Amino acid sequence: MPFSWMPRVIAGEREGPKDFPQLKNDTFLRAARGEEIEHVPVWCMRQAGRYLPEFRESRAGKDFFETCQSPEACCELTLQPLRRFPFDAAIIFSDILVVPQAMGMDVQMVAGKGPTFPEPLKEPEDLQRLQVKVDTAKELGYVFRAITLTRHKIEGKVPLIGFSGAPWTLMSYMIEGGGSNTHSKAKRWLYQHPEASHMLLKMLTDVIVEYLLGQVAAGAQALQVFESHAGILGPAEFKEFSLPYLRDIARRVKDKLKEAGQDVPMIVFAKDAHYALEELSQSNYEVVGLDWTIDPLSARERTGGKVSLQGNMDPCALYAPKERISDIVKKMLEGFGTRGYIANLGHGVYPDMTPENIGAFVEAVHQHSKQMIKQI
Ligand SMILES: Cc1c2[nH]c(c1CCC(=O)O)Cc1[nH]c(c(CCC(=O)O)c1C)Cc1[nH]c(c(CCC(=O)O)c1C)Cc1[nH]c(c(C)c1CCC(=O)O)C2
């Protein structure tokens, strides 16, 4: 007997669960597929975050991962930015580190320090501590419930994006035990224990595939895979320890969705991996997310029209006066062009940014792109 929150996905049914409110603004989904749009869609990584007073109020005095485990809290935090700004997509409030937790690791969010693993992986023997076969419905069901609830509460306003961390980024957290400048503990594994590294990356890939499929079954309408620590790898290490797993994830998720007659756009965001742009554009993802170190025109040239692009304004440009933000957005749109493009920042919004300037960013994308499209 399925739980009441479980979506009824019938094989062959294209749109997925039937009882969700109808989608009113599908601009983001059309742009992801390179289809015609009336304006360039825009959303921001970390759009649900501490820069919003209402977010700080909701989160006050509560443990971060307990918040992640509450579908009601995740739903509310996901919807908050949509009440202020006409974003064209929402991303479910959660965290990439719920996956190592599901595999049996303890992770805490320490104020002023960030995510912390009290007992990180030190040597290959430590892999035995990890849960290999993870029952994602049991361990991560709270994320699926948050997605389903949010799909109802969002009332079809915009599509809801699900996400996961990519294997290398999660591996580096699991070994470093938290943030790091050099990632030398995790990189030591790549050079000293390549076999154990591949074993761990494979284990993570298997869980991530199930996790992303569970998110789609719960109602996610697009998926983003965050390889936030790609930049710490060089081209050769990226090709060996990141790219094959990114490809495998997209291939396996897409194959399974196809069987169910579903088609959900996937975005890969490998931060600082400008050296791998060509490979990323041929890695089974519809959209490649870009950080701000890549020039829009050259990104277009190097990806050769094979994929849609997402990004890439320097988040710090949000510190500029509004008129300057508008000029920067205009140049960015001219560089990328309006087709097959989703406007975003090159990384997440920072806590000290003013909501007003995020509003100016969103408005500038909509205004300039509408004018550009009219002139075509
Ligand atoms: C590396 C990473 C993490 N988490 C995530 C990544 C990949 C994206 C990236 O490269 O930034 C992903 C993430 N984390 C969060 C989201 C929610 C959706 C959104 O983008 O709005 C997403 C997509 C919420 C969050 N995750 C976190 C916050 C802030 C803490 C809070 O709410 O109390 C939010 C809104 C915490 C977090 N979680 C993590 C870090 C480094 C931090 C910051 C710690 C700090 O600043 O003290 C790990």
Coordinates of C-alpha atoms and ligand atoms in Angstrom, one line a residue:
M1 CA 0.0 0.0 0.0
P2 CA 1.7 3.3 -1.1
F3 CA 1.8 6.2 1.4
S4 CA -0.6 8.9 0.7
W5 CA 2.1 11.4 -0.3
M6 CA 3.5 9.0 -2.9
P7 CA 2.8 10.3 -6.3
R8 CA 0.9 8.1 -8.7
V9 CA 3.2 7.8 -11.6
I10 CA 1.7 5.6 -14.3
A11 CA 4.1 4.3 -16.9
G12 CA 3.5 6.1 -20.2
E13 CA 2.0 9.1 -18.5
R14 CA 4.0 12.1 -19.8
E15 CA 3.3 14.9 -17.3
G16 CA 3.7 12.7 -14.2
P17 CA 1.4 13.0 -11.3
K18 CA -2.0 14.3 -12.3
D19 CA -3.3 16.0 -9.2
F20 CA -0.7 18.8 -9.1
P21 CA -2.0 22.3 -10.1
Q22 CA -1.3 23.0 -13.8
L23 CA 1.9 24.8 -14.6
K24 CA 1.2 28.4 -15.6
N25 CA 4.8 29.6 -16.5
D26 CA 6.9 27.0 -18.4
T27 CA 9.4 29.6 -19.7
F28 CA 12.2 27.9 -17.8
L29 CA 11.5 24.5 -19.1
R30 CA 11.2 25.8 -22.7
A31 CA 14.5 27.6 -22.4
A32 CA 16.2 24.4 -21.0
R33 CA 15.1 22.6 -24.2
G34 CA 16.2 25.4 -26.4
E35 CA 12.6 26.2 -27.5
E36 CA 11.0 29.6 -28.2
I37 CA 10.4 31.9 -25.3
E38 CA 8.9 35.4 -24.8
H39 CA 11.4 36.4 -22.2
V40 CA 14.6 34.9 -20.8
P41 CA 13.8 33.0 -17.6
V42 CA 15.7 33.8 -14.5
W43 CA 16.3 32.2 -11.0
C44 CA 19.1 32.4 -8.5
M45 CA 21.1 29.7 -6.9
R46 CA 20.5 30.1 -3.1
Q47 CA 17.4 32.2 -3.8
A48 CA 16.1 30.9 -0.5
G49 CA 18.6 32.1 1.9
R50 CA 19.8 34.4 4.7
Y51 CA 19.7 37.6 2.6
L52 CA 15.9 37.5 3.1
P53 CA 14.7 38.7 6.6
E54 CA 11.8 36.3 6.5
F55 CA 14.2 33.4 5.9
R56 CA 16.3 34.4 8.9
E57 CA 13.1 34.6 11.0
S58 CA 11.9 31.2 9.9
R59 CA 15.3 29.6 10.6
A60 CA 16.0 31.4 13.9
G61 CA 17.0 29.1 16.7
K62 CA 16.4 26.0 14.6
D63 CA 18.9 23.3 13.6
F64 CA 19.7 23.4 9.9
F65 CA 19.3 19.7 9.2
E66 CA 16.2 19.5 11.3
T67 CA 14.8 22.3 9.1
C68 CA 15.8 20.2 6.1
Q69 CA 13.8 17.3 7.5
S70 CA 10.6 19.2 7.9
P71 CA 8.6 19.2 4.6
E72 CA 6.5 22.2 5.9
A73 CA 9.6 24.3 6.7
C74 CA 11.3 23.4 3.3
C75 CA 8.1 24.3 1.5
E76 CA 7.8 27.6 3.2
L77 CA 11.5 28.5 2.6
T78 CA 11.2 27.5 -1.0
L79 CA 8.2 29.7 -1.6
Q80 CA 9.5 32.8 0.3
P81 CA 11.6 34.3 -2.6
L82 CA 8.7 33.7 -5.0
R83 CA 6.5 36.0 -2.9
R84 CA 9.0 38.8 -3.5
F85 CA 10.4 38.3 -7.0
P86 CA 8.9 37.1 -10.3
F87 CA 11.5 34.2 -10.6
D88 CA 10.8 31.7 -13.4
A89 CA 11.7 28.7 -11.3
A90 CA 12.0 27.6 -7.7
I91 CA 14.6 25.2 -6.2
I92 CA 13.6 23.0 -3.3
F93 CA 15.1 24.1 0.0
S94 CA 17.4 21.3 1.1
D95 CA 21.2 20.6 1.1
I96 CA 23.6 18.4 -0.8
L97 CA 24.9 16.9 2.4
V98 CA 21.7 14.9 3.1
V99 CA 23.1 12.2 0.9
P100 CA 26.2 11.4 3.0
Q101 CA 23.8 11.5 6.0
A102 CA 21.6 8.9 4.2
M103 CA 24.7 6.8 3.8
G104 CA 25.2 6.8 7.6
M105 CA 27.5 9.7 8.2
D106 CA 26.9 12.3 10.9
V107 CA 26.8 15.9 9.5
Q108 CA 26.2 19.0 11.6
M109 CA 25.8 22.6 10.5
V110 CA 28.0 24.6 12.9
A111 CA 27.3 28.3 13.1
G112 CA 30.2 30.4 11.7
K113 CA 31.9 27.3 10.5
G114 CA 29.5 25.6 8.0
P115 CA 28.9 21.9 7.5
T116 CA 31.0 19.7 9.7
F117 CA 31.5 15.9 9.8
P118 CA 32.6 14.9 13.3
E119 CA 34.0 11.6 11.9
P120 CA 35.2 12.1 8.3
L121 CA 36.5 9.2 6.2
K122 CA 40.2 8.9 6.8
E123 CA 41.4 5.7 5.1
P124 CA 39.9 3.3 2.5
E125 CA 38.9 1.0 5.4
D126 CA 36.4 3.6 6.5
L127 CA 34.3 2.9 3.4
Q128 CA 33.0 -0.1 5.4
R129 CA 31.2 2.4 7.7
L130 CA 29.0 3.5 4.8
Q131 CA 25.6 2.1 3.9
V132 CA 26.0 0.7 0.3
K133 CA 22.4 0.0 -0.5
V134 CA 20.5 3.0 0.6
D135 CA 16.7 2.9 0.8
T136 CA 16.1 6.4 -0.5
A137 CA 12.4 6.4 0.2
K138 CA 13.2 5.6 3.9
E139 CA 16.3 7.7 4.4
L140 CA 15.4 10.7 2.1
G141 CA 11.6 10.4 2.1
Y142 CA 11.5 13.7 3.9
V143 CA 12.9 15.5 0.8
F144 CA 10.4 13.7 -1.4
R145 CA 7.6 14.8 0.9
A146 CA 8.9 18.4 0.8
I147 CA 8.9 18.3 -3.0
T148 CA 5.3 16.9 -3.2
L149 CA 4.0 19.4 -0.7
T150 CA 5.7 22.3 -2.5
R151 CA 4.4 21.2 -5.9
H152 CA 0.9 21.6 -4.4
K153 CA 1.5 24.9 -2.6
I154 CA 3.4 26.5 -5.5
E155 CA 0.1 26.4 -7.4
G156 CA 1.7 25.9 -10.8
K157 CA 3.3 29.4 -10.6
V158 CA 6.7 28.1 -11.8
P159 CA 8.5 24.8 -12.2
L160 CA 10.2 23.2 -9.1
I161 CA 13.8 22.1 -9.5
G162 CA 15.2 19.2 -7.5
F163 CA 18.9 18.7 -7.0
S164 CA 21.8 16.7 -5.7
G165 CA 25.5 17.2 -5.1
A166 CA 27.7 15.4 -7.6
P167 CA 29.9 12.4 -6.4
W168 CA 33.3 14.2 -6.3
T169 CA 31.9 17.2 -4.4
L170 CA 30.2 14.9 -1.8
M171 CA 33.3 12.7 -1.6
S172 CA 35.5 15.7 -0.9
Y173 CA 33.1 16.8 2.0
M174 CA 33.1 13.3 3.4
I175 CA 36.9 13.1 3.6
E176 CA 37.7 16.8 4.4
G177 CA 35.0 16.8 7.1
G178 CA 33.9 20.3 6.0
G179 CA 35.0 23.2 3.9
S180 CA 38.6 23.4 2.8
N181 CA 40.8 25.7 0.8
T182 CA 43.1 23.0 -0.6
H183 CA 40.9 19.9 -0.4
S184 CA 44.3 18.1 0.1
K185 CA 42.9 15.3 2.2
A186 CA 40.3 14.4 -0.4
K187 CA 42.8 14.9 -3.3
R188 CA 45.3 12.7 -1.4
W189 CA 42.8 9.8 -1.9
L190 CA 42.8 10.4 -5.7
Y191 CA 46.6 10.0 -5.9
Q192 CA 47.2 7.5 -3.1
H193 CA 44.0 5.4 -3.3
P194 CA 42.6 5.7 -6.8
E195 CA 40.7 2.4 -6.6
A196 CA 39.0 3.2 -3.3
S197 CA 38.2 6.7 -4.7
H198 CA 36.4 5.1 -7.6
M199 CA 34.7 2.7 -5.3
L200 CA 33.3 5.6 -3.2
L201 CA 32.4 7.7 -6.3
K202 CA 30.5 4.7 -7.7
M203 CA 28.7 4.2 -4.4
L204 CA 27.7 7.8 -4.3
T205 CA 26.6 7.7 -8.0
D206 CA 24.2 4.7 -7.3
V207 CA 22.6 6.6 -4.4
I208 CA 22.4 9.9 -6.3
V209 CA 20.6 8.2 -9.3
E210 CA 17.9 6.7 -7.0
Y211 CA 17.7 10.0 -5.1
L212 CA 17.1 12.1 -8.3
L213 CA 14.6 9.6 -9.6
G214 CA 12.7 9.7 -6.3
Q215 CA 12.6 13.5 -6.6
V216 CA 11.1 13.3 -10.0
A217 CA 8.5 10.8 -8.8
A218 CA 7.7 13.2 -6.0
G219 CA 7.2 16.1 -8.4
A220 CA 10.5 17.7 -9.3
Q221 CA 10.2 19.2 -12.9
A222 CA 13.9 19.7 -13.5
L223 CA 17.1 18.5 -11.8
Q224 CA 20.4 20.3 -11.1
V225 CA 23.6 18.4 -10.2
F226 CA 26.1 20.5 -8.3
E227 CA 29.7 19.7 -8.8
S228 CA 30.7 22.7 -6.6
H229 CA 34.3 21.5 -6.1
A230 CA 35.2 20.8 -9.7
G231 CA 37.6 23.7 -9.8
I232 CA 40.0 22.1 -7.3
L233 CA 40.6 19.3 -9.9
G234 CA 42.7 19.8 -13.0
P235 CA 41.5 18.7 -16.4
A236 CA 43.0 15.2 -16.1
E237 CA 41.6 14.5 -12.7
F238 CA 38.2 15.9 -13.7
K239 CA 38.2 13.6 -16.7
E240 CA 38.9 10.6 -14.4
F241 CA 37.1 11.3 -11.2
S242 CA 34.2 13.6 -12.0
L243 CA 33.1 13.6 -15.6
P244 CA 32.4 9.8 -16.0
Y245 CA 30.1 9.9 -12.9
L246 CA 28.3 13.1 -14.0
R247 CA 27.6 11.4 -17.4
D248 CA 26.5 8.1 -15.7
I249 CA 24.1 10.0 -13.5
A250 CA 22.4 11.8 -16.4
R251 CA 22.3 8.7 -18.6
R252 CA 20.8 6.4 -15.9
V253 CA 18.3 9.0 -14.7
K254 CA 17.2 9.7 -18.3
D255 CA 17.0 6.0 -19.3
K256 CA 14.7 5.3 -16.3
L257 CA 12.5 8.4 -16.9
K258 CA 12.2 7.5 -20.6
E259 CA 10.8 4.0 -19.6
A260 CA 8.1 5.9 -17.7
G261 CA 7.5 8.3 -20.6
Q262 CA 8.9 11.2 -18.6
D263 CA 11.2 13.9 -19.8
V264 CA 12.8 16.1 -17.2
P265 CA 15.6 18.6 -18.1
M266 CA 18.9 18.2 -16.3
I267 CA 21.4 20.9 -15.5
V268 CA 25.0 20.3 -14.6
F269 CA 26.8 23.0 -12.7
A270 CA 30.5 22.2 -12.4
K271 CA 31.9 25.3 -10.7
D272 CA 35.2 26.6 -12.1
A273 CA 35.4 23.8 -14.6
H274 CA 35.9 26.1 -17.6
Y275 CA 38.6 23.7 -18.8
A276 CA 36.0 21.0 -19.3
L277 CA 33.3 23.1 -21.1
E278 CA 33.4 21.1 -24.3
E279 CA 33.1 17.8 -22.4
L280 CA 30.3 19.1 -20.2
S281 CA 28.3 20.1 -23.3
Q282 CA 28.4 16.5 -24.4
S283 CA 27.6 14.8 -21.1
N284 CA 23.9 14.1 -21.5
Y285 CA 22.6 17.2 -19.7
E286 CA 20.3 19.7 -21.5
V287 CA 21.8 22.6 -19.7
V288 CA 25.3 23.5 -18.6
G289 CA 25.5 26.0 -15.7
L290 CA 28.4 28.4 -15.7
D291 CA 30.3 30.4 -13.1
W292 CA 31.3 33.9 -13.8
T293 CA 34.9 33.1 -14.9
I294 CA 33.6 32.2 -18.4
D295 CA 32.9 34.8 -21.0
P296 CA 29.3 34.3 -22.4
L297 CA 30.3 34.5 -26.1
S298 CA 33.2 32.1 -25.7
A299 CA 31.0 29.7 -23.7
R300 CA 28.5 29.7 -26.7
E301 CA 31.3 29.1 -29.2
R302 CA 32.8 26.3 -27.1
T303 CA 29.5 24.5 -26.5
G304 CA 28.6 24.9 -30.2
G305 CA 24.8 25.2 -29.7
K306 CA 24.6 21.6 -28.3
V307 CA 23.2 22.7 -25.0
S308 CA 21.3 25.5 -23.3
L309 CA 23.5 27.6 -20.9
Q310 CA 22.7 28.9 -17.5
G311 CA 24.4 31.6 -15.5
N312 CA 26.6 33.5 -15.0
M313 CA 26.6 37.0 -13.4
D314 CA 29.2 37.4 -10.7
P315 CA 27.1 37.3 -7.5
C316 CA 29.2 40.3 -6.3
A317 CA 27.7 42.4 -9.1
L318 CA 24.6 42.5 -6.9
Y319 CA 26.6 44.9 -4.7
A320 CA 26.5 47.4 -7.6
P321 CA 23.9 50.2 -7.9
K322 CA 20.8 49.1 -9.7
E323 CA 21.6 50.9 -13.0
R324 CA 24.9 49.2 -13.1
I325 CA 23.2 45.8 -12.5
S326 CA 20.9 46.5 -15.4
D327 CA 23.9 47.3 -17.7
I328 CA 25.8 44.2 -16.7
V329 CA 22.7 42.1 -17.3
K330 CA 22.2 43.6 -20.8
K331 CA 25.8 42.8 -21.7
M332 CA 25.3 39.2 -20.4
L333 CA 22.2 38.8 -22.5
E334 CA 23.9 40.1 -25.6
G335 CA 26.7 37.6 -25.0
F336 CA 24.6 34.6 -24.5
G337 CA 21.7 35.5 -26.8
T338 CA 18.1 35.0 -25.8
R339 CA 17.6 31.4 -27.1
G340 CA 18.6 28.4 -25.1
Y341 CA 19.5 30.6 -22.1
I342 CA 18.5 30.7 -18.5
A343 CA 19.8 33.7 -16.6
N344 CA 21.3 33.1 -13.1
L345 CA 24.2 34.1 -11.0
G346 CA 27.6 32.3 -11.4
H347 CA 27.1 30.9 -7.8
G348 CA 24.8 31.5 -4.9
V349 CA 23.4 34.7 -3.4
Y350 CA 25.5 35.8 -0.3
P351 CA 23.8 36.5 3.0
D352 CA 24.8 40.2 3.1
M353 CA 23.1 41.1 -0.3
T354 CA 20.1 43.4 -0.4
P355 CA 16.8 41.8 -1.6
E356 CA 16.1 45.0 -3.6
N357 CA 19.1 44.3 -5.8
I358 CA 18.1 40.8 -6.5
G359 CA 14.7 42.3 -7.6
A360 CA 16.7 44.7 -9.9
F361 CA 18.5 41.7 -11.4
V362 CA 15.3 39.8 -12.1
E363 CA 13.6 42.8 -13.6
A364 CA 16.6 43.7 -15.8
V365 CA 16.7 40.1 -17.2
H366 CA 12.9 40.2 -18.1
Q367 CA 13.0 43.8 -19.5
H368 CA 16.1 43.6 -21.6
S369 CA 15.3 40.1 -22.9
K370 CA 11.7 41.1 -23.9
Q371 CA 13.1 44.0 -25.9
M372 CA 15.8 41.9 -27.6
I373 CA 13.3 39.2 -28.5
K374 CA 10.9 41.8 -30.0
Q375 CA 13.7 43.1 -32.2
I376 CA 14.5 39.6 -33.7
Ligands
LIG1 C1 28.4 23.1 -1.4 C2 26.9 23.1 -1.2 C3 26.3 22.9 0.1 N1 24.9 22.9 -0.1 C4 24.6 23.1 -1.4 C5 25.9 23.2 -2.1 C6 26.0 23.2 -3.6 C7 25.8 24.6 -4.1 C8 27.0 25.5 -3.8 O1 28.1 25.2 -4.5 O2 26.9 26.4 -3.0 C9 23.3 23.2 -2.1 C10 22.2 23.9 -1.4 N2 22.1 24.4 -0.2 C11 20.9 25.0 0.0 C12 20.2 25.0 -1.2 C13 18.8 25.4 -1.3 C14 18.2 25.9 -2.5 C15 18.7 27.3 -3.0 O3 19.6 27.4 -3.8 O4 18.0 28.3 -2.7 C16 21.1 24.3 -2.2 C17 20.8 24.1 -3.6 C18 20.4 25.7 1.2 C19 21.4 26.1 2.2 N3 22.5 25.4 2.7 C20 23.1 26.2 3.7 C21 22.4 27.4 3.8 C22 22.7 28.5 4.8 C23 22.6 28.1 6.2 C24 21.3 28.3 6.9 O5 20.2 28.4 6.3 O6 21.3 28.4 8.1 C25 21.3 27.4 2.9 C26 20.3 28.4 2.7 C27 24.2 25.7 4.4 C28 25.4 25.2 3.6 N4 25.4 24.0 3.0 C29 26.6 23.9 2.3 C30 27.4 25.0 2.6 C31 28.8 25.3 2.1 C32 26.6 25.9 3.4 C33 27.0 27.2 3.9 C34 27.4 27.2 5.3 C35 27.5 28.6 5.9 O7 27.4 29.6 5.2 O8 27.6 28.7 7.1 C36 26.9 22.7 1.5

